[in-house]
Amino acid sequence: MRRGEWGRGGGPRSEPPPATDAPAWIGGALPDGWFTGPAEITIDRDEITIVGRLSDPPLPDDATDADRSAAEQGRIAGFRETTRDQRIGIAQQLERRYQRKVAWGVRVGENRELFTTFSAPVMTRLRQAERQVLDTLVDSGVARSRSEALAWCVALVGQHAESWLAELRQAMTQVDELRKQGPSV
């Protein structure tokens, strides 16, 4: 068994079923007219996140940036409230089918808002120098806890290394394709 394949309690961790067809399933399940185009779907072993773009609210030509932001926030709040029951129903079906939590979000103009999302606990062992980095972030008020400081660090690395991470993800996809072409054992 490879490193990282152990679940809670020390036994082997069971992986959720593949979700390669989830974007197509979601596209078919979403009501027409919810979004202005196809939803952005992100899938990992714990969660499926669905983010759709809403139409911009109508505003007068002399609207200020504050007016625009308020109108966009109103559009988001309205969508969240009026679609809640349908989103829950779709999420329940997805959770049964793919054994992952489902999160929703929308984009309007420059605003992007995620609704309830899943936070997965992650355990790690850190040496003193690494713990001191986290403690500095806590002591300075950047984070409230070591856990929050670690999440902040991961977000910062992701923000600054996005192109490298995209290349890595592409390489992993190519490896998976090559593996599928090999003999089945």
PDB file of C-alpha atoms in Angstrom:
ATOM      1  CA  MET A   1       0.000   0.000   0.000  1.00  0.00           C
ATOM      2  CA  ARG A   2       1.358   3.405  -0.952  1.00  0.00           C
ATOM      3  CA  ARG A   3       1.938   6.238   1.474  1.00  0.00           C
ATOM      4  CA  GLY A   4      -1.244   8.179   2.190  1.00  0.00           C
ATOM      5  CA  GLU A   5      -3.597   5.278   1.567  1.00  0.00           C
ATOM      6  CA  TRP A   6      -4.541   4.782   5.211  1.00  0.00           C
ATOM      7  CA  GLY A   7      -7.800   6.053   6.617  1.00  0.00           C
ATOM      8  CA  ARG A   8      -8.934   6.975  10.109  1.00  0.00           C
ATOM      9  CA  GLY A   9      -8.349   4.203  12.606  1.00  0.00           C
ATOM     10  CA  GLY A  10      -5.257   2.898  10.792  1.00  0.00           C
ATOM     11  CA  GLY A  11      -7.077   0.726   8.229  1.00  0.00           C
ATOM     12  CA  PRO A  12      -6.926   1.135   4.480  1.00  0.00           C
ATOM     13  CA  ARG A  13      -8.760   4.208   3.218  1.00  0.00           C
ATOM     14  CA  SER A  14     -11.443   3.482   0.647  1.00  0.00           C
ATOM     15  CA  GLU A  15     -11.357   5.841  -2.289  1.00  0.00           C
ATOM     16  CA  PRO A  16     -14.617   7.276  -3.589  1.00  0.00           C
ATOM     17  CA  PRO A  17     -15.784   6.066  -7.002  1.00  0.00           C
ATOM     18  CA  PRO A  18     -14.386   7.799 -10.081  1.00  0.00           C
ATOM     19  CA  ALA A  19     -16.135  11.035 -10.956  1.00  0.00           C
ATOM     20  CA  THR A  20     -14.971  11.433 -14.541  1.00  0.00           C
ATOM     21  CA  ASP A  21     -18.567  11.645 -15.754  1.00  0.00           C
ATOM     22  CA  ALA A  22     -19.657  14.061 -12.982  1.00  0.00           C
ATOM     23  CA  PRO A  23     -19.387  17.238 -15.118  1.00  0.00           C
ATOM     24  CA  ALA A  24     -21.711  15.699 -17.715  1.00  0.00           C
ATOM     25  CA  TRP A  25     -24.123  14.487 -15.016  1.00  0.00           C
ATOM     26  CA  ILE A  26     -24.138  17.912 -13.370  1.00  0.00           C
ATOM     27  CA  GLY A  27     -24.664  19.660 -16.718  1.00  0.00           C
ATOM     28  CA  GLY A  28     -27.704  17.485 -17.311  1.00  0.00           C
ATOM     29  CA  ALA A  29     -29.072  18.005 -13.791  1.00  0.00           C
ATOM     30  CA  LEU A  30     -28.763  21.799 -13.646  1.00  0.00           C
ATOM     31  CA  PRO A  31     -31.992  23.616 -14.520  1.00  0.00           C
ATOM     32  CA  ASP A  32     -31.896  25.630 -17.732  1.00  0.00           C
ATOM     33  CA  GLY A  33     -31.454  29.316 -17.107  1.00  0.00           C
ATOM     34  CA  TRP A  34     -29.614  29.116 -13.804  1.00  0.00           C
ATOM     35  CA  PHE A  35     -26.276  30.175 -15.266  1.00  0.00           C
ATOM     36  CA  THR A  36     -25.208  32.172 -18.312  1.00  0.00           C
ATOM     37  CA  GLY A  37     -22.941  29.335 -19.481  1.00  0.00           C
ATOM     38  CA  PRO A  38     -21.542  25.994 -18.378  1.00  0.00           C
ATOM     39  CA  ALA A  39     -20.729  25.704 -14.688  1.00  0.00           C
ATOM     40  CA  GLU A  40     -17.113  25.566 -13.514  1.00  0.00           C
ATOM     41  CA  ILE A  41     -16.767  22.171 -11.790  1.00  0.00           C
ATOM     42  CA  THR A  42     -13.846  21.238  -9.547  1.00  0.00           C
ATOM     43  CA  ILE A  43     -13.539  17.706  -8.195  1.00  0.00           C
ATOM     44  CA  ASP A  44     -11.159  16.143  -5.705  1.00  0.00           C
ATOM     45  CA  ARG A  45     -11.418  13.030  -3.547  1.00  0.00           C
ATOM     46  CA  ASP A  46     -13.458  14.889  -0.890  1.00  0.00           C
ATOM     47  CA  GLU A  47     -15.646  17.451  -2.643  1.00  0.00           C
ATOM     48  CA  ILE A  48     -17.344  18.558  -5.840  1.00  0.00           C
ATOM     49  CA  THR A  49     -17.587  22.337  -6.221  1.00  0.00           C
ATOM     50  CA  ILE A  50     -20.009  23.815  -8.737  1.00  0.00           C
ATOM     51  CA  VAL A  51     -19.650  27.522  -9.610  1.00  0.00           C
ATOM     52  CA  GLY A  52     -21.893  29.169 -12.164  1.00  0.00           C
ATOM     53  CA  ARG A  53     -21.938  32.646 -13.644  1.00  0.00           C
ATOM     54  CA  LEU A  54     -25.072  34.713 -13.100  1.00  0.00           C
ATOM     55  CA  SER A  55     -26.136  37.539 -15.386  1.00  0.00           C
ATOM     56  CA  ASP A  56     -25.084  41.015 -14.331  1.00  0.00           C
ATOM     57  CA  PRO A  57     -27.845  42.998 -12.643  1.00  0.00           C
ATOM     58  CA  PRO A  58     -29.135  45.961 -14.652  1.00  0.00           C
ATOM     59  CA  LEU A  59     -27.689  49.262 -13.466  1.00  0.00           C
ATOM     60  CA  PRO A  60     -27.952  52.857 -14.651  1.00  0.00           C
ATOM     61  CA  ASP A  61     -24.997  54.256 -16.587  1.00  0.00           C
ATOM     62  CA  ASP A  62     -23.999  56.485 -13.667  1.00  0.00           C
ATOM     63  CA  ALA A  63     -23.841  53.618 -11.147  1.00  0.00           C
ATOM     64  CA  THR A  64     -20.870  53.776  -8.802  1.00  0.00           C
ATOM     65  CA  ASP A  65     -18.562  50.860  -7.978  1.00  0.00           C
ATOM     66  CA  ALA A  66     -20.338  50.616  -4.620  1.00  0.00           C
ATOM     67  CA  ASP A  67     -23.715  50.398  -6.406  1.00  0.00           C
ATOM     68  CA  ARG A  68     -22.382  47.695  -8.722  1.00  0.00           C
ATOM     69  CA  SER A  69     -20.965  45.684  -5.842  1.00  0.00           C
ATOM     70  CA  ALA A  70     -24.200  45.969  -3.850  1.00  0.00           C
ATOM     71  CA  ALA A  71     -26.275  44.924  -6.866  1.00  0.00           C
ATOM     72  CA  GLU A  72     -24.003  41.926  -7.480  1.00  0.00           C
ATOM     73  CA  GLN A  73     -24.244  40.884  -3.827  1.00  0.00           C
ATOM     74  CA  GLY A  74     -28.033  41.188  -4.073  1.00  0.00           C
ATOM     75  CA  ARG A  75     -28.071  38.988  -7.187  1.00  0.00           C
ATOM     76  CA  ILE A  76     -25.980  36.379  -5.362  1.00  0.00           C
ATOM     77  CA  ALA A  77     -28.209  36.448  -2.260  1.00  0.00           C
ATOM     78  CA  GLY A  78     -31.345  36.151  -4.385  1.00  0.00           C
ATOM     79  CA  PHE A  79     -29.971  33.170  -6.307  1.00  0.00           C
ATOM     80  CA  ARG A  80     -28.859  31.445  -3.117  1.00  0.00           C
ATOM     81  CA  GLU A  81     -32.296  31.778  -1.503  1.00  0.00           C
ATOM     82  CA  THR A  82     -34.486  30.953  -4.507  1.00  0.00           C
ATOM     83  CA  THR A  83     -32.489  27.877  -5.577  1.00  0.00           C
ATOM     84  CA  ARG A  84     -31.741  26.417  -2.138  1.00  0.00           C
ATOM     85  CA  ASP A  85     -34.162  23.460  -2.261  1.00  0.00           C
ATOM     86  CA  GLN A  86     -33.170  22.475  -5.800  1.00  0.00           C
ATOM     87  CA  ARG A  87     -29.462  22.786  -5.023  1.00  0.00           C
ATOM     88  CA  ILE A  88     -29.894  20.570  -1.957  1.00  0.00           C
ATOM     89  CA  GLY A  89     -31.733  17.963  -4.033  1.00  0.00           C
ATOM     90  CA  ILE A  90     -29.024  17.913  -6.718  1.00  0.00           C
ATOM     91  CA  ALA A  91     -26.299  17.805  -4.050  1.00  0.00           C
ATOM     92  CA  GLN A  92     -27.922  14.819  -2.311  1.00  0.00           C
ATOM     93  CA  GLN A  93     -28.014  12.894  -5.585  1.00  0.00           C
ATOM     94  CA  LEU A  94     -24.386  13.787  -6.322  1.00  0.00           C
ATOM     95  CA  GLU A  95     -23.260  12.797  -2.819  1.00  0.00           C
ATOM     96  CA  ARG A  96     -24.899   9.369  -3.168  1.00  0.00           C
ATOM     97  CA  ARG A  97     -23.546   8.812  -6.674  1.00  0.00           C
ATOM     98  CA  TYR A  98     -19.964  10.029  -6.170  1.00  0.00           C
ATOM     99  CA  GLN A  99     -19.498   9.776  -2.374  1.00  0.00           C
ATOM    100  CA  ARG A 100     -18.228  13.350  -2.099  1.00  0.00           C
ATOM    101  CA  LYS A 101     -19.587  16.480  -0.450  1.00  0.00           C
ATOM    102  CA  VAL A 102     -20.992  19.134  -2.778  1.00  0.00           C
ATOM    103  CA  ALA A 103     -20.402  22.881  -2.568  1.00  0.00           C
ATOM    104  CA  TRP A 104     -22.027  25.601  -4.637  1.00  0.00           C
ATOM    105  CA  GLY A 105     -20.918  29.040  -5.677  1.00  0.00           C
ATOM    106  CA  VAL A 106     -21.607  31.782  -8.174  1.00  0.00           C
ATOM    107  CA  ARG A 107     -19.858  34.564 -10.042  1.00  0.00           C
ATOM    108  CA  VAL A 108     -21.422  37.915 -10.837  1.00  0.00           C
ATOM    109  CA  GLY A 109     -19.225  40.579 -12.361  1.00  0.00           C
ATOM    110  CA  GLU A 110     -16.011  40.563 -10.337  1.00  0.00           C
ATOM    111  CA  ASN A 111     -17.625  38.892  -7.296  1.00  0.00           C
ATOM    112  CA  ARG A 112     -17.182  35.181  -6.642  1.00  0.00           C
ATOM    113  CA  GLU A 113     -18.897  33.656  -3.640  1.00  0.00           C
ATOM    114  CA  LEU A 114     -18.825  30.054  -2.473  1.00  0.00           C
ATOM    115  CA  PHE A 115     -21.671  28.812  -0.338  1.00  0.00           C
ATOM    116  CA  THR A 116     -21.169  26.128   2.319  1.00  0.00           C
ATOM    117  CA  THR A 117     -17.934  24.299   1.535  1.00  0.00           C
ATOM    118  CA  PHE A 118     -16.310  21.235   3.033  1.00  0.00           C
ATOM    119  CA  SER A 119     -13.178  21.575   5.167  1.00  0.00           C
ATOM    120  CA  ALA A 120     -11.179  18.367   5.312  1.00  0.00           C
ATOM    121  CA  PRO A 121      -8.867  17.817   8.268  1.00  0.00           C
ATOM    122  CA  VAL A 122      -5.287  17.196   7.214  1.00  0.00           C
ATOM    123  CA  MET A 123      -2.656  15.841   9.550  1.00  0.00           C
ATOM    124  CA  THR A 124       1.024  16.613   9.134  1.00  0.00           C
ATOM    125  CA  ARG A 125       4.214  16.418  11.116  1.00  0.00           C
ATOM    126  CA  LEU A 126       6.280  19.593  11.265  1.00  0.00           C
ATOM    127  CA  ARG A 127       9.778  20.156  12.495  1.00  0.00           C
ATOM    128  CA  GLN A 128      10.579  23.038  14.845  1.00  0.00           C
ATOM    129  CA  ALA A 129      11.541  25.521  12.105  1.00  0.00           C
ATOM    130  CA  GLU A 130       8.244  24.857  10.310  1.00  0.00           C
ATOM    131  CA  ARG A 131       6.247  25.173  13.547  1.00  0.00           C
ATOM    132  CA  GLN A 132       7.973  28.493  14.213  1.00  0.00           C
ATOM    133  CA  VAL A 133       6.675  29.803  10.877  1.00  0.00           C
ATOM    134  CA  LEU A 134       3.129  28.913  11.915  1.00  0.00           C
ATOM    135  CA  ASP A 135       3.626  30.344  15.408  1.00  0.00           C
ATOM    136  CA  THR A 136       4.905  33.623  13.921  1.00  0.00           C
ATOM    137  CA  LEU A 137       1.733  33.898  11.848  1.00  0.00           C
ATOM    138  CA  VAL A 138      -0.371  33.244  14.955  1.00  0.00           C
ATOM    139  CA  ASP A 139       1.620  35.607  17.194  1.00  0.00           C
ATOM    140  CA  SER A 140       1.402  38.401  14.610  1.00  0.00           C
ATOM    141  CA  GLY A 141      -2.372  38.043  14.278  1.00  0.00           C
ATOM    142  CA  VAL A 142      -2.300  36.863  10.656  1.00  0.00           C
ATOM    143  CA  ALA A 143      -3.941  33.614  11.807  1.00  0.00           C
ATOM    144  CA  ARG A 144      -5.837  32.594  14.932  1.00  0.00           C
ATOM    145  CA  SER A 145      -4.341  29.103  15.202  1.00  0.00           C
ATOM    146  CA  ARG A 146      -1.661  26.868  13.750  1.00  0.00           C
ATOM    147  CA  SER A 147      -4.359  25.181  11.692  1.00  0.00           C
ATOM    148  CA  GLU A 148      -5.487  28.494  10.200  1.00  0.00           C
ATOM    149  CA  ALA A 149      -1.845  29.513   9.656  1.00  0.00           C
ATOM    150  CA  LEU A 150      -1.175  26.305   7.736  1.00  0.00           C
ATOM    151  CA  ALA A 151      -4.261  26.875   5.571  1.00  0.00           C
ATOM    152  CA  TRP A 152      -3.023  30.447   4.942  1.00  0.00           C
ATOM    153  CA  CYS A 153       0.391  29.101   3.854  1.00  0.00           C
ATOM    154  CA  VAL A 154      -1.190  26.571   1.493  1.00  0.00           C
ATOM    155  CA  ALA A 155      -3.371  29.310  -0.050  1.00  0.00           C
ATOM    156  CA  LEU A 156      -0.332  31.574  -0.462  1.00  0.00           C
ATOM    157  CA  VAL A 157       1.703  28.854  -2.168  1.00  0.00           C
ATOM    158  CA  GLY A 158      -1.255  28.017  -4.409  1.00  0.00           C
ATOM    159  CA  GLN A 159      -1.633  31.660  -5.361  1.00  0.00           C
ATOM    160  CA  HIS A 160       2.033  32.066  -6.287  1.00  0.00           C
ATOM    161  CA  ALA A 161       2.568  28.670  -7.854  1.00  0.00           C
ATOM    162  CA  GLU A 162      -0.619  28.320  -9.921  1.00  0.00           C
ATOM    163  CA  SER A 163       1.161  27.928 -13.264  1.00  0.00           C
ATOM    164  CA  TRP A 164       3.503  25.296 -11.813  1.00  0.00           C
ATOM    165  CA  LEU A 165       0.573  23.461 -10.211  1.00  0.00           C
ATOM    166  CA  ALA A 166      -1.342  23.572 -13.516  1.00  0.00           C
ATOM    167  CA  GLU A 167       1.633  21.981 -15.299  1.00  0.00           C
ATOM    168  CA  LEU A 168       1.860  19.325 -12.581  1.00  0.00           C
ATOM    169  CA  ARG A 169      -1.873  18.521 -12.889  1.00  0.00           C
ATOM    170  CA  GLN A 170      -1.482  18.235 -16.686  1.00  0.00           C
ATOM    171  CA  ALA A 171       1.465  15.869 -16.261  1.00  0.00           C
ATOM    172  CA  MET A 172      -0.554  13.738 -13.829  1.00  0.00           C
ATOM    173  CA  THR A 173      -3.361  13.525 -16.409  1.00  0.00           C
ATOM    174  CA  GLN A 174      -0.877  12.383 -19.050  1.00  0.00           C
ATOM    175  CA  VAL A 175       0.508   9.726 -16.694  1.00  0.00           C
ATOM    176  CA  ASP A 176      -3.028   8.462 -16.029  1.00  0.00           C
ATOM    177  CA  GLU A 177      -3.685   8.238 -19.777  1.00  0.00           C
ATOM    178  CA  LEU A 178      -0.457   6.311 -20.343  1.00  0.00           C
ATOM    179  CA  ARG A 179      -1.265   3.996 -17.446  1.00  0.00           C
ATOM    180  CA  LYS A 180      -4.675   3.232 -18.995  1.00  0.00           C
ATOM    181  CA  GLN A 181      -2.976   2.291 -22.290  1.00  0.00           C
ATOM    182  CA  GLY A 182      -0.807  -0.291 -20.555  1.00  0.00           C
ATOM    183  CA  PRO A 183      -1.773  -3.893 -19.937  1.00  0.00           C
ATOM    184  CA  SER A 184      -4.380  -4.599 -17.276  1.00  0.00           C
ATOM    185  CA  VAL A 185      -3.165  -6.906 -14.559  1.00  0.00           C
TER     186      VAL A 185
END
